[in-house]
Coordinates of C-alpha atoms in Angstrom, one line a residue:
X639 CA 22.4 5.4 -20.3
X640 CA 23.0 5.0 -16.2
X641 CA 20.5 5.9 -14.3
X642 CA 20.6 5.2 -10.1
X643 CA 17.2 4.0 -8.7
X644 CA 16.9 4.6 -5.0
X645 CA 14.3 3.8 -2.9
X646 CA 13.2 4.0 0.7
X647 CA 16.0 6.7 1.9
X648 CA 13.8 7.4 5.1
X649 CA 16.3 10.5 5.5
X650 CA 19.3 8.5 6.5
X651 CA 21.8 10.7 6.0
X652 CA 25.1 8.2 7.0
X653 CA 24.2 6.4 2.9
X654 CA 24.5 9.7 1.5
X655 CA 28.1 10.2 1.1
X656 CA 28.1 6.7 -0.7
X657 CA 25.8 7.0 -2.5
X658 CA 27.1 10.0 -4.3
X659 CA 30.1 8.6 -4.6
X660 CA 28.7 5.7 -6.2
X661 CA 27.2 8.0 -8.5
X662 CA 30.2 9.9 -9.6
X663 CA 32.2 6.2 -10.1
X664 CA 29.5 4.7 -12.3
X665 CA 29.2 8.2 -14.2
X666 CA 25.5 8.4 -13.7
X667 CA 23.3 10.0 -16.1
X668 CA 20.5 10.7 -13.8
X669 CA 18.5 9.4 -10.5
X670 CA 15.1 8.2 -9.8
X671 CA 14.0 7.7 -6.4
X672 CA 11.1 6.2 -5.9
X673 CA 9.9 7.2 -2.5
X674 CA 9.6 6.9 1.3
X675 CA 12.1 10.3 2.4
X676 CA 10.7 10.8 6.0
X677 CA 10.1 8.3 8.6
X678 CA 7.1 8.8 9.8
X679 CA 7.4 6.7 13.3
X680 CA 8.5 9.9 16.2
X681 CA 8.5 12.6 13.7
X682 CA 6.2 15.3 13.6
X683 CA 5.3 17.1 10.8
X684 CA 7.8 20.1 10.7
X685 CA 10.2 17.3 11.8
X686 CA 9.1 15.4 8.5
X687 CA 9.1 18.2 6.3
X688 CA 12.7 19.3 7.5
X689 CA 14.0 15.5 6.3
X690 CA 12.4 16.0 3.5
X691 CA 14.0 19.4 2.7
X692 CA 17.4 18.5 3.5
X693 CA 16.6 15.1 1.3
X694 CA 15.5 17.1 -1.8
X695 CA 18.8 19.5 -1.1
X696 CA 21.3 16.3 -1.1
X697 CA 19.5 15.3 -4.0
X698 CA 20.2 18.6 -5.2
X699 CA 24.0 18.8 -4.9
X700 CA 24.2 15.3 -6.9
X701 CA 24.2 17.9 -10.0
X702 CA 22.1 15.3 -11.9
X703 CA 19.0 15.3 -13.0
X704 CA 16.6 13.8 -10.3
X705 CA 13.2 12.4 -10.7
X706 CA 11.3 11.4 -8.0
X707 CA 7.9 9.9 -6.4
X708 CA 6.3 10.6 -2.7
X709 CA 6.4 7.3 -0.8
X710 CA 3.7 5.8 1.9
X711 CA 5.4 7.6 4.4
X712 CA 5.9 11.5 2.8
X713 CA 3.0 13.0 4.6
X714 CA 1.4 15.3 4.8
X715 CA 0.7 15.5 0.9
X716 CA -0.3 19.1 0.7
X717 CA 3.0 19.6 2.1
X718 CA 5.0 17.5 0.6
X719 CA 3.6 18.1 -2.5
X720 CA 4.2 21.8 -2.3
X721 CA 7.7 21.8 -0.8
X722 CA 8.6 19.5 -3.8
X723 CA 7.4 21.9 -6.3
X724 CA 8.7 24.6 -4.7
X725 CA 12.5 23.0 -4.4
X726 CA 12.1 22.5 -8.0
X727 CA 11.5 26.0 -9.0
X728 CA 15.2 26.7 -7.3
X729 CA 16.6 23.5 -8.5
X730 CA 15.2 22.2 -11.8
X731 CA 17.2 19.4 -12.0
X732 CA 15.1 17.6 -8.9
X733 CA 11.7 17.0 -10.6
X734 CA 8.8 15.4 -8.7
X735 CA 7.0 13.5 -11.3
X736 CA 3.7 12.4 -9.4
X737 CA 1.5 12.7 -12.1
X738 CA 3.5 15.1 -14.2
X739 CA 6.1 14.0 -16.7
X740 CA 9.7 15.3 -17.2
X741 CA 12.8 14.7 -19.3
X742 CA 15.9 12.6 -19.2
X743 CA 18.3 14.0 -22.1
X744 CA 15.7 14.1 -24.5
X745 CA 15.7 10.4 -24.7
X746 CA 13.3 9.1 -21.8
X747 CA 10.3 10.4 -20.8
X748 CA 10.0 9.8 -16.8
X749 CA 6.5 9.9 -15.2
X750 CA 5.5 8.2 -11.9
X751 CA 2.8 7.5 -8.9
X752 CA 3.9 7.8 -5.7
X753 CA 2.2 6.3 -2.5
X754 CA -0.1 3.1 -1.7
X755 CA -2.4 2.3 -4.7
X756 CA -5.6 0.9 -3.7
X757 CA -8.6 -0.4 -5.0
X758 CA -10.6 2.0 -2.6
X759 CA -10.8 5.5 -2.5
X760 CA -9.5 6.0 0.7
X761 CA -8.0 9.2 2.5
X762 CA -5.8 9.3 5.4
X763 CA -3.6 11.7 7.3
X764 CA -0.7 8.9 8.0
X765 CA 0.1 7.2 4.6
X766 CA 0.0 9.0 1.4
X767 CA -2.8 6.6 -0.6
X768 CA -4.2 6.6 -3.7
X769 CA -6.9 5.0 -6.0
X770 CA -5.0 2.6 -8.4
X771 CA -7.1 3.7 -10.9
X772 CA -6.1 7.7 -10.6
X773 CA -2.4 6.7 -11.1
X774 CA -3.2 4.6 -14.2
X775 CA -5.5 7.5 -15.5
X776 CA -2.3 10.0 -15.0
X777 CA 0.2 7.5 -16.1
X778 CA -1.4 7.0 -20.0
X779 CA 0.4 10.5 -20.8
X780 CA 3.3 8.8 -20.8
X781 CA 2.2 6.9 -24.1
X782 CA 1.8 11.0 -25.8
X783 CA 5.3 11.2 -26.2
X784 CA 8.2 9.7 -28.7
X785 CA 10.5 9.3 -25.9
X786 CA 11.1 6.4 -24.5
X787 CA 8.5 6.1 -21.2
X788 CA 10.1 5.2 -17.9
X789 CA 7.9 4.6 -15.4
X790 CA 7.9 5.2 -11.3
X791 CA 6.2 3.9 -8.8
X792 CA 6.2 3.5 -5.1
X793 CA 4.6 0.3 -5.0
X794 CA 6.7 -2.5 -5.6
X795 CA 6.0 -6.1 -6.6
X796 CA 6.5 -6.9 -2.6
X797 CA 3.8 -4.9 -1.2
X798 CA 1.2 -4.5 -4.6
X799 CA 2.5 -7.0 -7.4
X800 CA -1.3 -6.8 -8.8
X801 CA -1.6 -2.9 -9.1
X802 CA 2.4 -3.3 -10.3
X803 CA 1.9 -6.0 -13.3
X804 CA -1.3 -4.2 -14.1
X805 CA 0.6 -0.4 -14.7
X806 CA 3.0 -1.9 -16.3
X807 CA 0.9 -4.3 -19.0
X808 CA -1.3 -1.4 -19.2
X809 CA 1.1 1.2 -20.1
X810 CA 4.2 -0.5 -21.3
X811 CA 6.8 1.4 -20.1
X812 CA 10.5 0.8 -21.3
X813 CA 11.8 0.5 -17.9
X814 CA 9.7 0.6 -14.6
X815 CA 11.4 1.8 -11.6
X816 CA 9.6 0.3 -8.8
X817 CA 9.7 -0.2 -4.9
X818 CA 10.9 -2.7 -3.0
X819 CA 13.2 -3.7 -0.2
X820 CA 14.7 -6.6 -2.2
X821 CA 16.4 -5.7 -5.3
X822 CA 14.7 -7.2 -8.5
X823 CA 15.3 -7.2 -12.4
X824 CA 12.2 -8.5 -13.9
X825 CA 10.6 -8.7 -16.9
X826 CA 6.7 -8.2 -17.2
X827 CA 6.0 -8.6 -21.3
X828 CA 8.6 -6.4 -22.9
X829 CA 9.5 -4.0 -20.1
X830 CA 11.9 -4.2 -17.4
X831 CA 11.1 -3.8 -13.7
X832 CA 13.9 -2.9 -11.0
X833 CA 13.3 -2.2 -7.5
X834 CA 16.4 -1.2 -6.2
X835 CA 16.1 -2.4 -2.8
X836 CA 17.2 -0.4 0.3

């Protein structure tokens, strides 16, 4: 199975075409994007939540299925949150799967944490954060199922290699589809971890 891993899109629309056409040339069986659609630098919110509309539509018109995870900079979460859901009611192909699982062909079972996982339970209105130990609480569903888990997160090995290793050991994921803005193919015990760079 192909699956595309994208990461830190920050809504620029000029990789778009290319990326869909890389898509369509390496007959792609779904995406997973892990995160970061908005910039959050000179945007305000509607200005945000318009990026990250038009993002979720491109997604959208890949026709594939789509999984995806909030990054850092997807605030506010309410909103974000609820625009997601909502998009996926019209599209169901474009799944957010903070926290909830979904399925890829009957074969995977995708499930992810999006956002900065900390050790403190910390709150704030410019970066979408969360207690590590709330993701790996929500993550353990993942072991529930016969499929295959692959995991997503919006931390990468760059910025949180600790709460990273420790998700991964802790919930042994198949594949773990990570952040990052080098790419990486790692192994951590018997599961593979890509970041798929910018």
């Amino acid at each position: 199975m192909k699956i595309m891993a994208l990461y830190d899109l920050l809504a620029d629309r000029a990789r778009w075409p290319e990326l869909a056409q890389a898509a369509r040339e390496h007959g792609v069986h779904g995406v997973v994007f892990a995160g970061n659609a908005t910039r959050l630098s000179g945007l305000d919110e509607e200005a945000r939540l318009k990026a990250y509309h038009e993002m979720l539509h491109w997604l959208g018109s890949l026709d594939l299925p789509v999984f995806f995870v909030p990054g850092v900079v997807d605030v506010p979460e309410r909103a974000i949150l609820q625009a997601a859901i909502n998009h996926e009611l019209v599209v169901p192909r474009v799944a957010i799967v903070h926290g909830m699982p979904a399925f890829l062909r009957g074969q995977y079972v995708v499930e992810g944490y999006g956002g900065r996982l900390t050790d403190e339970e910390t709150r704030s209105d410019d970066e979408l954060t969360y207690p590590l130990w709330r993701a790996e609480f929500a993550l353990h569903e993942l072991r529930r199922f016969d499929q295959l888990p692959l995991m997503v997160l919006h931390e990468g090995l760059e910025t949180n290699p600790t709460a990273v290793h420790h998700l991964v050991k802790e919930i042994k994921p198949r594949v773990a589809i990570v952040g990052g803005v080098k790419p990486v193919n790692e192994w951590i015990g018997a599961s593979l971890v890509v970041a798929p760079g910018r």
